[in-house]
Amino acid sequence: MQTQNLGYPRIGSRRELKKASEAYWAGKIPVAELEKTGREIRLKNWKSQQESGIDLIPCNDFSFYDQVLDMSVLLGAIPERYAGFARTHSGTDLYFAMARGYQKGDFDLTAMEMTKWFDTNYHYIVPEFKAGQTFELNPAKLLSELQEAREAGIQAKPVIIGPVTYLLLGKEKETGFHRVELLSRLLPVYEQLLKLLAEQGVQYVQIDEPALALDLTPAEQEAIARTYTFFAEAVPSLKIILANYFECYGDNLQTAIHLPVDTLHLDLVRCPLQLEDILATDFVQKKTRLSLGVVDGRNIWKNDFEASLQLIEQAKAALGAERLLIAPSCSLLHSPCDLDFEKKLNPEIKNWMAFARQKTDEVAFLRKWASGERSEALKAVWEANRQAIESKKTSPLIHDPAVKDRVEQVTEKDTRRNSPFAARRKQQQEVLALPLFPTTTIGSFPQTPEVRSWRARLKKGELTQEEYDRLIEQETADAIHWQEEIDMDVLVHGEFERNDMVEYFGEKLQGFVFTENGWVQSYGSRCVKPPVIFGDISRPEPMTLRWTKYAQSLTPKWVKGMLTGPVTILQWSFVRNDQPRRDTCMQIALAIRDEVTDLEKAGIRIIQIDEPAIREGLPLRKENRRTYLDWAVRAFRVSASGVEDATQIHTHMCYSEFNDIIQSISDMDADVITIECSRSQMELLDAFHKFAYPNEIGPGVYDIHSPRVPSEEEMVGLMEKARKVIPDEQLWVNPDCGLKTRHWEETRLALEKMVSAAKKLRTV
Ligand code: GLN
Ligand code: ZN
C-alpha cells in the first residue's frame, strides 16, 4: 500500500508567496527574490510531505499564479495579443501579463479571463483557443521543479492537467469549431512531454482529469478513452495516476475503469459510495490500482480514522493491499497550510481540526494502521483520534438542542410570506411611496484606508469601543446626508462597520470560530480566510440593528437594512461535516430571520438579504441540482418570510449566469432583486425576460470593478435596453454590486449621474 498526495498549498504558511508576488509586481523586489521565495516554499512543502511519510510527492503543483495558466504556458497556448510583449519581456513578465493584464508604455493588454475551478472558491485562468490553434511544448518550469526536487532527495511525481479537462476548461475565441476538436493537435505535445519525463527516469505522473466529475457527452468520454489509450501505447514505461475529484465518476465510470492507466483516484469524501460501485465491476479483475481519497482536501476537520479504515478494509478485501494507495480526496490546495500556527483557537475546537500539514500525517498514519503496524506511538495516535472524533460528536460547544428543535419545527408557513407578490406590492407601494425607477445602491460604500485603520486600532486596543463607534457613526452620518443631497431614493448605511460580509455575521453568531492563519488561495496572490462553522448556530443578540436604526434616525427617507443570506454565509465558510449542509443552512436562515424581524420592529421597511453565492453552490452534476436548489431556496425563504406584506424584501446576486436557475430565483420570491448586468450590456436580463419574471428587478447600470465614471447617457442607454424587456414599473436603478473597493471621488460622481439618469427615465 502506497501513500500519495495530489497537491500541496503553495501560498506558504505565512502567505510568503502573496507578499513576494505583490512586491515583485510593485517593482519592489527583483525577479531573483521572487524565484527564491518560490524555491523555499517548494522545498519546505516537499520536506514536510516526506517527513509525514508520503511516497508519491507531487511536483509542478507549485504555481506563481495558477496551475491552469501554467498548463497554457507548458503547451504554448499563448493568446496572440501577447506576442509583441513576449518579444520584449521575460517569460515571468509574460506570464503575469496573461494573468493580470498589462497597461504601461506602449502596451495595453487585457488579462485572460478568470473563472471558478469546479465547485471551489479557487479561480483559474481560462485558456483561450482559436480555430487554427497550435500547441508547442515549453517544459522548462516543470523540468526545473523536477530537478529541484531531486536535488532535495525527492523523486517527485509531476502533476499536470489532462488534455480533455484542459480543453474543456478553456473557451473558443472564434466561432466555427469546438475546443475538444483540438485534441488531436494537443496529444502529440503531451506525448512529447511524457516521453521527456520517461527519459528523465520519472516513474509516476499524475494527470488530473476532473472533467470526469461532470456530465460528459459520449464524444467527450470517447476523447478520454482515446487519450489514455494513446498515452499507454506511446509511453508504456510511464505509470499514469489518473485523478478525478470533487464528485464520483458517475456515468463516466465505465470509461474510467477501462482506461489503461496505472492508478485511478477516487474522491471518497465527496462520494464514499462509489467504492462499492467500482468494486462491483470487472475492475476487480484488472491490475489497475486504486487511490483512495479518504482525507478531506476541501475542509479543515480531522479525519475520522475509523470511518476511513472501513473503506480501506473494504477495498483491501476486494483488491489486496498492493493495489491500493491512500491519499487526500483532492489537492490540498483548498486547505489552509498548518494548524500549528493557530495559537488562539479554543483548544477543544482546535483538536477537531487538521490543515494540510496534518492531513499528510493522517494519510501516512492510515497506511501504517491499515497495513497492520501497531507501535505504542501509533496506538496513541489512534486513541487520540478516536477521542477527538468522540468529543466532536458530543461536545456541548457544538450541540444546542434548542437550535436543533427549532430547525425541526420549521413549517411550510415559515417559508411563505403572508400574501403573494401582487398583493404585497400594493401595500408596499402605499407605504413606501417610491417614484418610478427608484434609485438605490447595493450596500457598501468605500472602505477607505482610514475606516480600515479604525478597525485595526480597535483590535490593538488603541481605540476604545466608544471611540470606534463614534467614528463609524460619523462616517455613516456623512454617507446618509450625502445620499439625501444627491436625492437617492432608498438609502443604505454604508457597511462601514463590516470587515467582510460573511465574517461580520460569523463573528456575531454562535457556532463560528475564526482562525489566525487559515488562508487558502482564491486566485493569484489573493487569499481568503473562511470562517469555520463548527457547531449549532444561533444569534445571541441583534447583529445589525444598531447601525441600521442609527442611519434611519438621521433621515426621513427609507434606509435599507443590509444582511448576508444563509446560503452565502454557508458557501463562504468551512462547514461542519457532521450534519448535512442543508441543516446548517437552515440554522443560519433562522438566525437571519430573527434579524429581519427585529429590523422590521424597529421601523425598517426595506431589507436586503444578499445571496451572491447561491449560484456557485450548484452541484457539478445535473442530477444533484434540484435537491440543492430546493433547500437553498427554502433557507432563503425562511430567512425572508417573517415580515409583514408591506415590508419589502430585496436580494442581490452578482457575477452569475441566471438562465438555468431562473425558476429558483423566482421561487425565492424576493420583492426586488438587484443583479450585476452592465458588463454583459444587460444580456443577463434575457433570462428574466424569457421567464417573465414577475417581481421587481434592478439590473446594474455600471461596473463597480473599475474606477471609470460612466456617463449619464450610458446608464440611460442601458436602462432603455432593460425597458425593452422588463416593464417600467418593475425596474430599479442601481450599480452592479457594492462599492466597498471604490474611492469616494468616483463613487460620488457615478452615483450623482445615476440619479440623474433615473430622473431622465421618468420623463420619457
Ligand atoms: N451588500 C454587499 C456590499 O454591497 C454585497 C456584496 C456582494 O454582492 N458581494 O458590499
Ligand atoms: Zn454583488
PDB file of C-alpha atoms in Angstrom, residues 550-698:
ATOM      1  CA  TYR A 550     -28.919  54.857  13.740  1.00  0.00           C
ATOM      2  CA  ALA A 551     -28.820  55.501   9.992  1.00  0.00           C
ATOM      3  CA  GLN A 552     -32.611  55.579   9.788  1.00  0.00           C
ATOM      4  CA  SER A 553     -32.798  58.048  12.673  1.00  0.00           C
ATOM      5  CA  LEU A 554     -30.882  60.583  10.589  1.00  0.00           C
ATOM      6  CA  THR A 555     -33.249  60.783   7.658  1.00  0.00           C
ATOM      7  CA  PRO A 556     -36.934  60.800   6.724  1.00  0.00           C
ATOM      8  CA  LYS A 557     -36.054  58.738   3.623  1.00  0.00           C
ATOM      9  CA  TRP A 558     -36.058  54.939   3.668  1.00  0.00           C
ATOM     10  CA  VAL A 559     -32.886  53.226   4.798  1.00  0.00           C
ATOM     11  CA  LYS A 560     -32.484  49.674   3.542  1.00  0.00           C
ATOM     12  CA  GLY A 561     -31.408  47.073   6.120  1.00  0.00           C
ATOM     13  CA  MET A 562     -28.493  45.005   4.865  1.00  0.00           C
ATOM     14  CA  LEU A 563     -27.928  41.333   5.645  1.00  0.00           C
ATOM     15  CA  THR A 564     -25.962  38.448   4.193  1.00  0.00           C
ATOM     16  CA  GLY A 565     -28.129  35.475   3.277  1.00  0.00           C
ATOM     17  CA  PRO A 566     -27.876  31.961   4.716  1.00  0.00           C
ATOM     18  CA  VAL A 567     -26.616  30.284   1.551  1.00  0.00           C
ATOM     19  CA  THR A 568     -23.831  32.812   1.072  1.00  0.00           C
ATOM     20  CA  ILE A 569     -22.725  32.560   4.694  1.00  0.00           C
ATOM     21  CA  LEU A 570     -22.649  28.777   4.312  1.00  0.00           C
ATOM     22  CA  GLN A 571     -20.926  28.823   0.961  1.00  0.00           C
ATOM     23  CA  TRP A 572     -18.105  31.106   2.027  1.00  0.00           C
ATOM     24  CA  SER A 573     -17.286  29.258   5.255  1.00  0.00           C
ATOM     25  CA  PHE A 574     -15.656  25.972   6.186  1.00  0.00           C
ATOM     26  CA  VAL A 575     -18.740  23.997   7.116  1.00  0.00           C
ATOM     27  CA  ARG A 576     -19.110  21.317   9.777  1.00  0.00           C
ATOM     28  CA  ASN A 577     -19.178  17.807   8.336  1.00  0.00           C
ATOM     29  CA  ASP A 578     -21.244  16.066  10.976  1.00  0.00           C
ATOM     30  CA  GLN A 579     -24.612  17.088   9.587  1.00  0.00           C
ATOM     31  CA  PRO A 580     -25.943  17.819   6.089  1.00  0.00           C
ATOM     32  CA  ARG A 581     -25.170  21.289   4.718  1.00  0.00           C
ATOM     33  CA  ARG A 582     -28.861  21.939   4.330  1.00  0.00           C
ATOM     34  CA  ASP A 583     -29.393  21.660   8.083  1.00  0.00           C
ATOM     35  CA  THR A 584     -26.561  24.066   8.823  1.00  0.00           C
ATOM     36  CA  CYS A 585     -28.002  26.409   6.236  1.00  0.00           C
ATOM     37  CA  MET A 586     -31.413  26.312   7.896  1.00  0.00           C
ATOM     38  CA  GLN A 587     -29.864  27.181  11.252  1.00  0.00           C
ATOM     39  CA  ILE A 588     -28.284  30.262   9.684  1.00  0.00           C
ATOM     40  CA  ALA A 589     -31.578  31.072   7.978  1.00  0.00           C
ATOM     41  CA  LEU A 590     -33.377  31.138  11.309  1.00  0.00           C
ATOM     42  CA  ALA A 591     -30.782  33.469  12.800  1.00  0.00           C
ATOM     43  CA  ILE A 592     -31.153  35.817   9.827  1.00  0.00           C
ATOM     44  CA  ARG A 593     -34.919  35.606  10.091  1.00  0.00           C
ATOM     45  CA  ASP A 594     -34.729  36.889  13.655  1.00  0.00           C
ATOM     46  CA  GLU A 595     -32.567  39.771  12.497  1.00  0.00           C
ATOM     47  CA  VAL A 596     -35.027  40.580   9.729  1.00  0.00           C
ATOM     48  CA  THR A 597     -37.971  40.705  12.097  1.00  0.00           C
ATOM     49  CA  ASP A 598     -36.012  42.785  14.608  1.00  0.00           C
ATOM     50  CA  LEU A 599     -35.244  45.291  11.868  1.00  0.00           C
ATOM     51  CA  GLU A 600     -38.882  45.405  10.915  1.00  0.00           C
ATOM     52  CA  LYS A 601     -39.918  46.005  14.516  1.00  0.00           C
ATOM     53  CA  ALA A 602     -37.506  48.931  14.612  1.00  0.00           C
ATOM     54  CA  GLY A 603     -39.311  50.517  11.672  1.00  0.00           C
ATOM     55  CA  ILE A 604     -37.070  49.389   8.827  1.00  0.00           C
ATOM     56  CA  ARG A 605     -39.386  48.670   5.911  1.00  0.00           C
ATOM     57  CA  ILE A 606     -36.889  47.663   3.234  1.00  0.00           C
ATOM     58  CA  ILE A 607     -34.477  44.831   3.996  1.00  0.00           C
ATOM     59  CA  GLN A 608     -31.947  43.330   1.613  1.00  0.00           C
ATOM     60  CA  ILE A 609     -30.686  39.778   2.080  1.00  0.00           C
ATOM     61  CA  ASP A 610     -27.649  39.284  -0.164  1.00  0.00           C
ATOM     62  CA  GLU A 611     -27.200  35.912  -1.840  1.00  0.00           C
ATOM     63  CA  PRO A 612     -24.330  36.380  -4.305  1.00  0.00           C
ATOM     64  CA  ALA A 613     -23.111  32.818  -3.696  1.00  0.00           C
ATOM     65  CA  ILE A 614     -26.291  30.927  -4.429  1.00  0.00           C
ATOM     66  CA  ARG A 615     -25.251  30.078  -7.964  1.00  0.00           C
ATOM     67  CA  GLU A 616     -21.802  28.821  -7.065  1.00  0.00           C
ATOM     68  CA  GLY A 617     -23.208  26.239  -4.681  1.00  0.00           C
ATOM     69  CA  LEU A 618     -24.762  24.454  -7.633  1.00  0.00           C
ATOM     70  CA  PRO A 619     -23.595  20.803  -7.713  1.00  0.00           C
ATOM     71  CA  LEU A 620     -21.374  19.735 -10.596  1.00  0.00           C
ATOM     72  CA  ARG A 621     -23.767  17.022 -11.720  1.00  0.00           C
ATOM     73  CA  LYS A 622     -27.171  17.981 -13.037  1.00  0.00           C
ATOM     74  CA  GLU A 623     -28.897  15.192 -11.150  1.00  0.00           C
ATOM     75  CA  ASN A 624     -27.977  16.792  -7.810  1.00  0.00           C
ATOM     76  CA  ARG A 625     -29.008  20.341  -8.662  1.00  0.00           C
ATOM     77  CA  ARG A 626     -32.714  20.111  -7.948  1.00  0.00           C
ATOM     78  CA  THR A 627     -32.133  18.994  -4.369  1.00  0.00           C
ATOM     79  CA  TYR A 628     -29.602  21.736  -3.718  1.00  0.00           C
ATOM     80  CA  LEU A 629     -31.750  24.459  -5.197  1.00  0.00           C
ATOM     81  CA  ASP A 630     -34.744  23.261  -3.219  1.00  0.00           C
ATOM     82  CA  TRP A 631     -33.055  23.550   0.145  1.00  0.00           C
ATOM     83  CA  ALA A 632     -31.152  26.714  -0.749  1.00  0.00           C
ATOM     84  CA  VAL A 633     -34.344  28.479  -1.824  1.00  0.00           C
ATOM     85  CA  ARG A 634     -36.157  27.174   1.228  1.00  0.00           C
ATOM     86  CA  ALA A 635     -33.457  28.560   3.518  1.00  0.00           C
ATOM     87  CA  PHE A 636     -33.663  31.957   1.850  1.00  0.00           C
ATOM     88  CA  ARG A 637     -37.425  31.979   2.137  1.00  0.00           C
ATOM     89  CA  VAL A 638     -37.304  31.110   5.803  1.00  0.00           C
ATOM     90  CA  SER A 639     -34.905  33.985   6.377  1.00  0.00           C
ATOM     91  CA  ALA A 640     -37.135  36.410   4.494  1.00  0.00           C
ATOM     92  CA  SER A 641     -40.680  35.370   5.331  1.00  0.00           C
ATOM     93  CA  GLY A 642     -41.114  36.557   8.903  1.00  0.00           C
ATOM     94  CA  VAL A 643     -42.214  40.053   7.870  1.00  0.00           C
ATOM     95  CA  GLU A 644     -45.479  41.812   7.076  1.00  0.00           C
ATOM     96  CA  ASP A 645     -46.595  42.144   3.474  1.00  0.00           C
ATOM     97  CA  ALA A 646     -45.832  45.844   3.481  1.00  0.00           C
ATOM     98  CA  THR A 647     -42.169  45.249   4.281  1.00  0.00           C
ATOM     99  CA  GLN A 648     -40.120  44.973   1.138  1.00  0.00           C
ATOM    100  CA  ILE A 649     -37.502  42.232   0.871  1.00  0.00           C
ATOM    101  CA  HIS A 650     -34.640  42.708  -1.560  1.00  0.00           C
ATOM    102  CA  THR A 651     -32.000  40.237  -2.575  1.00  0.00           C
ATOM    103  CA  HIS A 652     -28.812  40.731  -4.529  1.00  0.00           C
ATOM    104  CA  MET A 653     -26.783  38.431  -6.757  1.00  0.00           C
ATOM    105  CA  CYS A 654     -23.796  39.086  -8.917  1.00  0.00           C
ATOM    106  CA  TYR A 655     -21.416  37.549 -11.390  1.00  0.00           C
ATOM    107  CA  SER A 656     -23.539  34.551 -12.229  1.00  0.00           C
ATOM    108  CA  GLU A 657     -25.413  33.050 -15.098  1.00  0.00           C
ATOM    109  CA  PHE A 658     -29.111  33.035 -14.350  1.00  0.00           C
ATOM    110  CA  ASN A 659     -30.569  31.050 -17.233  1.00  0.00           C
ATOM    111  CA  ASP A 660     -30.507  27.625 -15.637  1.00  0.00           C
ATOM    112  CA  ILE A 661     -31.587  28.763 -12.169  1.00  0.00           C
ATOM    113  CA  ILE A 662     -34.163  31.393 -13.012  1.00  0.00           C
ATOM    114  CA  GLN A 663     -37.042  29.252 -11.732  1.00  0.00           C
ATOM    115  CA  SER A 664     -35.320  29.022  -8.349  1.00  0.00           C
ATOM    116  CA  ILE A 665     -34.591  32.739  -8.293  1.00  0.00           C
ATOM    117  CA  SER A 666     -38.242  33.344  -8.882  1.00  0.00           C
ATOM    118  CA  ASP A 667     -39.111  30.822  -6.160  1.00  0.00           C
ATOM    119  CA  MET A 668     -37.059  32.872  -3.696  1.00  0.00           C
ATOM    120  CA  ASP A 669     -39.898  35.361  -4.052  1.00  0.00           C
ATOM    121  CA  ALA A 670     -37.915  38.450  -3.059  1.00  0.00           C
ATOM    122  CA  ASP A 671     -39.898  41.594  -3.787  1.00  0.00           C
ATOM    123  CA  VAL A 672     -36.894  43.102  -5.517  1.00  0.00           C
ATOM    124  CA  ILE A 673     -33.724  41.535  -6.880  1.00  0.00           C
ATOM    125  CA  THR A 674     -30.686  43.570  -7.880  1.00  0.00           C
ATOM    126  CA  ILE A 675     -28.189  41.908 -10.194  1.00  0.00           C
ATOM    127  CA  GLU A 676     -24.924  42.690 -11.880  1.00  0.00           C
ATOM    128  CA  CYS A 677     -25.735  43.392 -15.508  1.00  0.00           C
ATOM    129  CA  SER A 678     -23.603  46.131 -17.000  1.00  0.00           C
ATOM    130  CA  ARG A 679     -20.642  44.045 -18.202  1.00  0.00           C
ATOM    131  CA  SER A 680     -22.966  41.905 -20.274  1.00  0.00           C
ATOM    132  CA  GLN A 681     -24.731  45.048 -21.523  1.00  0.00           C
ATOM    133  CA  MET A 682     -27.989  43.806 -19.999  1.00  0.00           C
ATOM    134  CA  GLU A 683     -27.763  40.410 -21.679  1.00  0.00           C
ATOM    135  CA  LEU A 684     -28.257  38.768 -18.300  1.00  0.00           C
ATOM    136  CA  LEU A 685     -31.743  40.239 -18.247  1.00  0.00           C
ATOM    137  CA  ASP A 686     -32.767  37.908 -21.045  1.00  0.00           C
ATOM    138  CA  ALA A 687     -33.264  35.083 -18.591  1.00  0.00           C
ATOM    139  CA  PHE A 688     -35.677  37.259 -16.579  1.00  0.00           C
ATOM    140  CA  HIS A 689     -37.439  38.394 -19.716  1.00  0.00           C
ATOM    141  CA  LYS A 690     -37.903  34.917 -21.175  1.00  0.00           C
ATOM    142  CA  PHE A 691     -39.142  33.660 -17.862  1.00  0.00           C
ATOM    143  CA  ALA A 692     -41.473  36.643 -17.492  1.00  0.00           C
ATOM    144  CA  TYR A 693     -40.022  37.255 -14.038  1.00  0.00           C
ATOM    145  CA  PRO A 694     -42.898  38.742 -12.082  1.00  0.00           C
ATOM    146  CA  ASN A 695     -41.199  40.658  -9.238  1.00  0.00           C
ATOM    147  CA  GLU A 696     -39.173  43.864  -9.323  1.00  0.00           C
ATOM    148  CA  ILE A 697     -35.644  43.926 -10.585  1.00  0.00           C
ATOM    149  CA  GLY A 698     -32.663  46.271 -10.541  1.00  0.00           C
TER     150      GLY A 698
END
